[in-house]
Coordinates of C-alpha atoms in Angstrom, one line a residue:
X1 CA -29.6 18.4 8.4
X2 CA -27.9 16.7 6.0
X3 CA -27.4 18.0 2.3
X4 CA -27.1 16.6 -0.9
X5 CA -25.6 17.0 -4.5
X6 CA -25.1 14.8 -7.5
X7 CA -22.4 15.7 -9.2
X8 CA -22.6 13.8 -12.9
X9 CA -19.4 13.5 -14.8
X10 CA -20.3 12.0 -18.2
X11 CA -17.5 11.8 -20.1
X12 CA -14.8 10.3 -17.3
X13 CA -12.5 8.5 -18.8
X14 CA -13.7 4.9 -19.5
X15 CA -11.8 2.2 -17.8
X16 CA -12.3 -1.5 -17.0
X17 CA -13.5 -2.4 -13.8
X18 CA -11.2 -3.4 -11.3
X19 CA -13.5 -5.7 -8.6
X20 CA -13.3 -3.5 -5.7
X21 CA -10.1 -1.9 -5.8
X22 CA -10.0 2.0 -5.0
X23 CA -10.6 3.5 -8.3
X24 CA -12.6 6.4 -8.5
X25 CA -12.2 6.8 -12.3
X26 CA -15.0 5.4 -13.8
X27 CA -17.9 7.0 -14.9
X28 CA -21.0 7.9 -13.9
X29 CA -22.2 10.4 -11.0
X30 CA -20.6 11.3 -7.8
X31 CA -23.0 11.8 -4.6
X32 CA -21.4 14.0 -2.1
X33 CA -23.6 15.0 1.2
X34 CA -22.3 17.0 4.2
X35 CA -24.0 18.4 7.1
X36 CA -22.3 21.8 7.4
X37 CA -23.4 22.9 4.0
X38 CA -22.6 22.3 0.5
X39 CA -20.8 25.4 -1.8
X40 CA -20.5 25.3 -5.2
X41 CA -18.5 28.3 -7.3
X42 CA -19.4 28.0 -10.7
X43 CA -16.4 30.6 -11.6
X44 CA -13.8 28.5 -9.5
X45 CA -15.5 25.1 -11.4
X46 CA -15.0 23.3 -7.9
X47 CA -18.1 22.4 -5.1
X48 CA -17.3 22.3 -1.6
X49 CA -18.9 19.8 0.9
X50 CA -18.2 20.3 4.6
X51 CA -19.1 18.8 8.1
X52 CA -19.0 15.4 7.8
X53 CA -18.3 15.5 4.1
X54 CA -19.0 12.0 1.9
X55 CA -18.4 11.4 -1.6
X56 CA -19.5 7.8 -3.4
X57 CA -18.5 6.8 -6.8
X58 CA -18.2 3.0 -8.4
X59 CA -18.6 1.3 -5.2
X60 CA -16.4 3.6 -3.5
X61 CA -16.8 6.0 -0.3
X62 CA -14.9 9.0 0.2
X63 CA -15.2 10.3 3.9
X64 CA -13.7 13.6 5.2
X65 CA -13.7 17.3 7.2
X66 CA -13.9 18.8 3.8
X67 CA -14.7 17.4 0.2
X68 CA -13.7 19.5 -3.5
X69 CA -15.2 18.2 -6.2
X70 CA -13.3 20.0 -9.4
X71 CA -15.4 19.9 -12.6
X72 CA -14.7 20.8 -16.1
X73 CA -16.1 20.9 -19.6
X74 CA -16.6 17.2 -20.9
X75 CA -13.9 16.4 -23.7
X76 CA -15.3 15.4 -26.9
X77 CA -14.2 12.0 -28.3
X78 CA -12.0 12.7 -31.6
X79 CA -14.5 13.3 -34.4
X80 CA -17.9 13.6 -32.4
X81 CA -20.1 16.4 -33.8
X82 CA -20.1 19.8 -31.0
X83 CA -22.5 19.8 -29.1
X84 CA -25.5 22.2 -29.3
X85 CA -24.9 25.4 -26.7
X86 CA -27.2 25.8 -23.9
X87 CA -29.3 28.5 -22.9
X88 CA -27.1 29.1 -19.9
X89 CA -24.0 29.0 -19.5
X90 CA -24.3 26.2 -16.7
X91 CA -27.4 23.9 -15.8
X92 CA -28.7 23.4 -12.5
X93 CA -25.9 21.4 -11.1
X94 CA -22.2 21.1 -12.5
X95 CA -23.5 17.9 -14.3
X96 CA -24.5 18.2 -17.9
X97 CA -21.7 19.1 -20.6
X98 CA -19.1 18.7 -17.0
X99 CA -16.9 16.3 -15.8
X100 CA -14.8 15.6 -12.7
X101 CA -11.4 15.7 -13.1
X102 CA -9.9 16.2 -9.6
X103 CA -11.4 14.9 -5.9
X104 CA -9.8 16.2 -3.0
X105 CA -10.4 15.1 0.8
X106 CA -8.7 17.1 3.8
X107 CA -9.2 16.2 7.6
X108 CA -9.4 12.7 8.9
X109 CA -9.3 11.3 5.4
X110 CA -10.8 7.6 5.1
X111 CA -11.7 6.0 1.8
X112 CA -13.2 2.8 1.5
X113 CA -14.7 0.0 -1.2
X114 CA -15.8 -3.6 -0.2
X115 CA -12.4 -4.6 0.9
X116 CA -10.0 -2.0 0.8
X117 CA -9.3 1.1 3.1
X118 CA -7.6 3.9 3.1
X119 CA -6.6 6.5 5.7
X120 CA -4.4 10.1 5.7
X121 CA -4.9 13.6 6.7
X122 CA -5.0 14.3 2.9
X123 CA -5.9 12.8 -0.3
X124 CA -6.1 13.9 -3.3
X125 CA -7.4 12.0 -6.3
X126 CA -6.5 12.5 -9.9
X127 CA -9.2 10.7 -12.3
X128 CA -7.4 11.6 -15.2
X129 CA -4.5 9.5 -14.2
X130 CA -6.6 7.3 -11.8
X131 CA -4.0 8.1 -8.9
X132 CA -4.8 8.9 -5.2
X133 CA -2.2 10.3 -2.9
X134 CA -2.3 10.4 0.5
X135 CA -0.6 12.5 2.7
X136 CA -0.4 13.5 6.4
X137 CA -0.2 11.4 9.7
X138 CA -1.1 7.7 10.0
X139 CA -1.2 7.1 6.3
X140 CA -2.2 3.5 5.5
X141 CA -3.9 0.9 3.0
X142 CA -5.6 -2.4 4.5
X143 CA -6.4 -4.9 2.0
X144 CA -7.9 -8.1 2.6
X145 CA -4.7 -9.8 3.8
X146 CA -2.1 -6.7 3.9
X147 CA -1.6 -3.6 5.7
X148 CA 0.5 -0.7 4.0
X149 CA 1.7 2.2 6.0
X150 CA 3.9 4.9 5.6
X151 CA 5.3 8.5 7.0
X152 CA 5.4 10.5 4.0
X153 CA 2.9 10.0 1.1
X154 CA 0.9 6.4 0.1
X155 CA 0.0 6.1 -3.4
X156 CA -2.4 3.6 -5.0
X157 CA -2.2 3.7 -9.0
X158 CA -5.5 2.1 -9.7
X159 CA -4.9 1.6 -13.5
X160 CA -1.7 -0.2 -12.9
X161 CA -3.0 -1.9 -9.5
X162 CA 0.4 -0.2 -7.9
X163 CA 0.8 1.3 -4.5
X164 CA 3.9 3.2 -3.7
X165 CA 4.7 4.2 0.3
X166 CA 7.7 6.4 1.2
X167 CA 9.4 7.3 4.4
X168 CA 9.5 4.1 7.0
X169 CA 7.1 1.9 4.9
X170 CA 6.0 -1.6 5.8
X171 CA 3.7 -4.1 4.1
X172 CA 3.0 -6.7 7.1
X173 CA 0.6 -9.7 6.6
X174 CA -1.5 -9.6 10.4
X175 CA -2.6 -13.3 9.8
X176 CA 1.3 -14.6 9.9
X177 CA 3.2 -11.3 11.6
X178 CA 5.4 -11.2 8.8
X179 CA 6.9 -7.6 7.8
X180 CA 8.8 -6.4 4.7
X181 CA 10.3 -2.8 6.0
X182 CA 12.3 -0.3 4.0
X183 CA 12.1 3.3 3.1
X184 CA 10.1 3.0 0.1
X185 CA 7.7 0.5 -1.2
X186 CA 6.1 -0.7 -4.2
X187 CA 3.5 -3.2 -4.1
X188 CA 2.1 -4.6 -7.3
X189 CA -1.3 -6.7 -6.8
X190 CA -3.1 -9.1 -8.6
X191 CA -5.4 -8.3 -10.8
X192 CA -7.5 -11.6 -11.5
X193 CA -7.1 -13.7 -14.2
X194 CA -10.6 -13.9 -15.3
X195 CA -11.3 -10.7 -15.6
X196 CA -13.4 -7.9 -13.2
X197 CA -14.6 -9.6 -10.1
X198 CA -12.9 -13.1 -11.0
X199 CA -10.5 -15.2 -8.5
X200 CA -6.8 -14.4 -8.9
X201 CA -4.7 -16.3 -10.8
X202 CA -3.5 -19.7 -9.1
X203 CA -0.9 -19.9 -7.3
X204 CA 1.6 -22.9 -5.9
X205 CA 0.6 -25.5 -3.5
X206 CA 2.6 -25.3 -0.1
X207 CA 4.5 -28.2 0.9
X208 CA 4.7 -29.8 3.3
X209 CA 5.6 -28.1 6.3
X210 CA 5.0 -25.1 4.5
X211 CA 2.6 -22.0 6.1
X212 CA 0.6 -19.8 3.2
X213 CA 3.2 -16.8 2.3
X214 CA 2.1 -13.3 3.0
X215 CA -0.4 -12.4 0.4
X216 CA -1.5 -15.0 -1.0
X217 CA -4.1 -14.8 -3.3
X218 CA -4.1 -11.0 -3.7
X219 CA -0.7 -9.4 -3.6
X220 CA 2.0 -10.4 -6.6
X221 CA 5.3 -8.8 -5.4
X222 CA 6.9 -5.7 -2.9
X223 CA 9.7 -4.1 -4.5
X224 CA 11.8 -2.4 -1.6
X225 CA 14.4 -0.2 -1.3
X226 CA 16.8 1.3 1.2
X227 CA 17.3 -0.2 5.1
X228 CA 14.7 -3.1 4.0
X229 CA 14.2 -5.6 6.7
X230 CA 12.2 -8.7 6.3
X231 CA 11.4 -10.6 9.8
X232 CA 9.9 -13.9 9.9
X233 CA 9.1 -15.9 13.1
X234 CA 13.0 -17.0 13.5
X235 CA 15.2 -14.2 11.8
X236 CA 15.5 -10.7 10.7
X237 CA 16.8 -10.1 7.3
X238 CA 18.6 -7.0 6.3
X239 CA 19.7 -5.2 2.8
X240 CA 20.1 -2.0 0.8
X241 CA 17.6 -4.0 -1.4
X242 CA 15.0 -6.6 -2.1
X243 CA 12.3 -8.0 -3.8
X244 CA 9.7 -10.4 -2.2
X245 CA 7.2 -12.7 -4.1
X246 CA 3.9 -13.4 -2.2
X247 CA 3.2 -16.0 -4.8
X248 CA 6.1 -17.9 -4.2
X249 CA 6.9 -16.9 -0.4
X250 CA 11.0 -16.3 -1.4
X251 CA 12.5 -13.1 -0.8
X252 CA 15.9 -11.7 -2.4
X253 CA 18.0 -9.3 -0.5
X254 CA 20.9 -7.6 -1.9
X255 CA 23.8 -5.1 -0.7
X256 CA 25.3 -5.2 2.9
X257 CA 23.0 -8.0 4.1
X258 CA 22.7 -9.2 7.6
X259 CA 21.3 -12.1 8.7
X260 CA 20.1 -12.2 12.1
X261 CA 18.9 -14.9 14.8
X262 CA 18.9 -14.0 18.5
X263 CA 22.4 -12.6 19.0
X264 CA 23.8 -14.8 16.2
X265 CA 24.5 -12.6 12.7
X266 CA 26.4 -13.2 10.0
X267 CA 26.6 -11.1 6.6
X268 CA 27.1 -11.5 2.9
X269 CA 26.3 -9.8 -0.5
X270 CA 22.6 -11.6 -1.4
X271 CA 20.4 -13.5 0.8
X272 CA 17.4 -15.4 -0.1
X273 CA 14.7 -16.1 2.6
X274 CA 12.2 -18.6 1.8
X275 CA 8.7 -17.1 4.1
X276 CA 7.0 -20.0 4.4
X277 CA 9.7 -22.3 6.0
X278 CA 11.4 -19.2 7.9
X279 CA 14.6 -20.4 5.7
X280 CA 17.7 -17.9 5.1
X281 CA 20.7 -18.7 3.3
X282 CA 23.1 -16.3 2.8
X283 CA 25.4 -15.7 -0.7
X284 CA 28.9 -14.3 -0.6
X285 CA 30.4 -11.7 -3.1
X286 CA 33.1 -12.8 -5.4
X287 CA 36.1 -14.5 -4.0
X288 CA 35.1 -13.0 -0.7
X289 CA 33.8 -15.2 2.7
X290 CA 30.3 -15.2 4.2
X291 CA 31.6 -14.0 7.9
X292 CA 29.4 -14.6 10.6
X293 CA 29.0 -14.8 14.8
X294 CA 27.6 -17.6 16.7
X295 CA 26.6 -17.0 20.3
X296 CA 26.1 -20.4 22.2
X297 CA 22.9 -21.1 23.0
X298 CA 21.1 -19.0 25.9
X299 CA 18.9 -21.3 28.4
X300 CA 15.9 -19.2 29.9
X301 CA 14.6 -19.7 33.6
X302 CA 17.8 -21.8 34.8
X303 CA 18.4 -19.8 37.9
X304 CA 14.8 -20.1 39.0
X305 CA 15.3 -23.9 38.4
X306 CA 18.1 -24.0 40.4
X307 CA 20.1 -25.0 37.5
X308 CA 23.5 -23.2 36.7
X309 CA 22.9 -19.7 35.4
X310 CA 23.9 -20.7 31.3
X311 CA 22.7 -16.8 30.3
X312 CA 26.5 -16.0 31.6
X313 CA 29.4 -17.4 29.6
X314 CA 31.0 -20.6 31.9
X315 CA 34.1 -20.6 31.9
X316 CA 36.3 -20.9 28.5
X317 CA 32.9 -20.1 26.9
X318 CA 32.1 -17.5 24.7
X319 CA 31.3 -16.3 21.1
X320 CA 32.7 -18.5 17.7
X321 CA 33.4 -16.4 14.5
X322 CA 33.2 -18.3 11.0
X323 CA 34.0 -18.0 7.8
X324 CA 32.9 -19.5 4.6

């Protein structure tokens, strides 16, 4: 049988809405259910939901193994009058003079809205700061055009509409298989510009020729840092560094950058890759030479053609070197 408890949280800490972004910090009550039982220690200030636990806020739905729901006194806005004590220490249910500060999930962790979704072994979410942090294995966050993973810890900043993945993140578009990789993460999304619920703000026409860039319409940039790789259909893109647009589909890359294309590479101190066209062009450092290595072109199926075999070098063939 499956149990109930309404959790109200009055005094949360008012923020504007954020369409259906994970943000579990506005007000109003929390229902949580489970089927194992539902424990609440009035000492401890925390209830405990297990078996199937589920928590829904604002549109959004917290599902795991276990649920804690920590409470506390409501703060008093500056200047209110105190209010009047109770008979009891506590009512009924840790609603009343109480509020939320603190929602933690443990055990095949998924947390969804109308288009978002996230997934860990662990979350914990922090109302006060309106920060979730996942943790554990799998970790990911789907939006409506991007998927977010990461090996160590996946943050979502709701306030700030900022999520931060660490240890072999990638943000990859599905519709396009495009990837940005590196070992840490920060994507920044749109936030609308007409306000809660509105379309995002508009965004550049492609040209033509020109596929949608990653993103579109929802996420406004990926900050990367260390071994980031961006792939597109043609190339793989390597730096210490980078920063991609998905409103304008260009990517910088800076520091020790490689530029690869089959088994042709060459390197350079900044490349700029253009997402939509595939495009890479590659900037030297200071009076120094972009160096790179063309292989001759490979022709697939020859032998079975009965054509000469060009995967092998022919004679005097081989690999060119170049400098700029």
């Amino acid at each position: 049988m499956r149990r109930a408890f309404l959790l109200a949280a009055l005094a949360a800490v008012p923020l504007a809405a954020l369409g259906q972004n994970i943000d579990l910090s506005q007000g109003g009550p929390v229902d949580v259910t489970a089927t194992d039982g539902i424990e609440w220690r009035q000492a401890e200030q925390v209830v405990i939901a297990r078996g199937n636990a589920r928590a829904v806020r604002a549109g959004v739905t917290v599902e795991a193994d276990r649920l804690l729901a920590r409470y506390r006194p409501a703060r008093q806005p500056a200047g209110a009058a105190a209010p009047q004590q109770a008979a009891a220490p506590m009512d009924a249910t840790p609603g009343g003079n109480n509020e939320i500060w603190r929602l933690e999930a443990e055990g095949r962790v998924k947390i969804t809205t109308a288009t978002d979704t996230a997934r860990g072994d662990r979350a914990v979410y922090d109302i006060d700061q309106a920060v979730l942090v996942l943790t554990g294995r799998d970790l990911s966050l789907t939006t409506a055009q991007q998927v977010i993973t990461a090996k160590d810890s996946l943050e979502y900043w709701s306030q700030k509409r900022m999520a931060v993945a660490r240890g072999a993140a990638v943000v990859t578009e599905p519709a396009e298989n495009r990837r940005v990789a590196g070992d840490t993460l920060v994507a920044y999304f749109l936030e609308g510009a007409g306000g809660p619920g509105a379309p995002p703000a508009p965004r550049p026409a492609p040209a033509p020729g020109e596929k949608e860039p990653p993103g579109a319409g929802r996420m406004d940039r990926v900050e990367a840092y260390g071994n980031v790789e961006i792939r597109t259909a043609t190339e793989v893109v390597r730096g210490d560094r980078g920063i991609y647009s998905a409103q304008t589909g260009m990517a910088r890359l800076l520091g020790n950058v490689r530029i690869t294309r089959g088994d042709n590479q060459i390197n350079g101190r900044e490349a700029i890759v253009n997402m939509r066209t595939g495009v890479a062009r590659l900037v030297s450092s200071p009076g120094a030479r972009v160096q790179g290595l063309i292989v001759p072109n490979q022709q697939e199926g020859a032998a079975e053609k009965g054509q000469p075999d060009k995967s092998q070098p022919a004679p005097g063939a081989g690999s060119v070197r170049i400098g700029r």
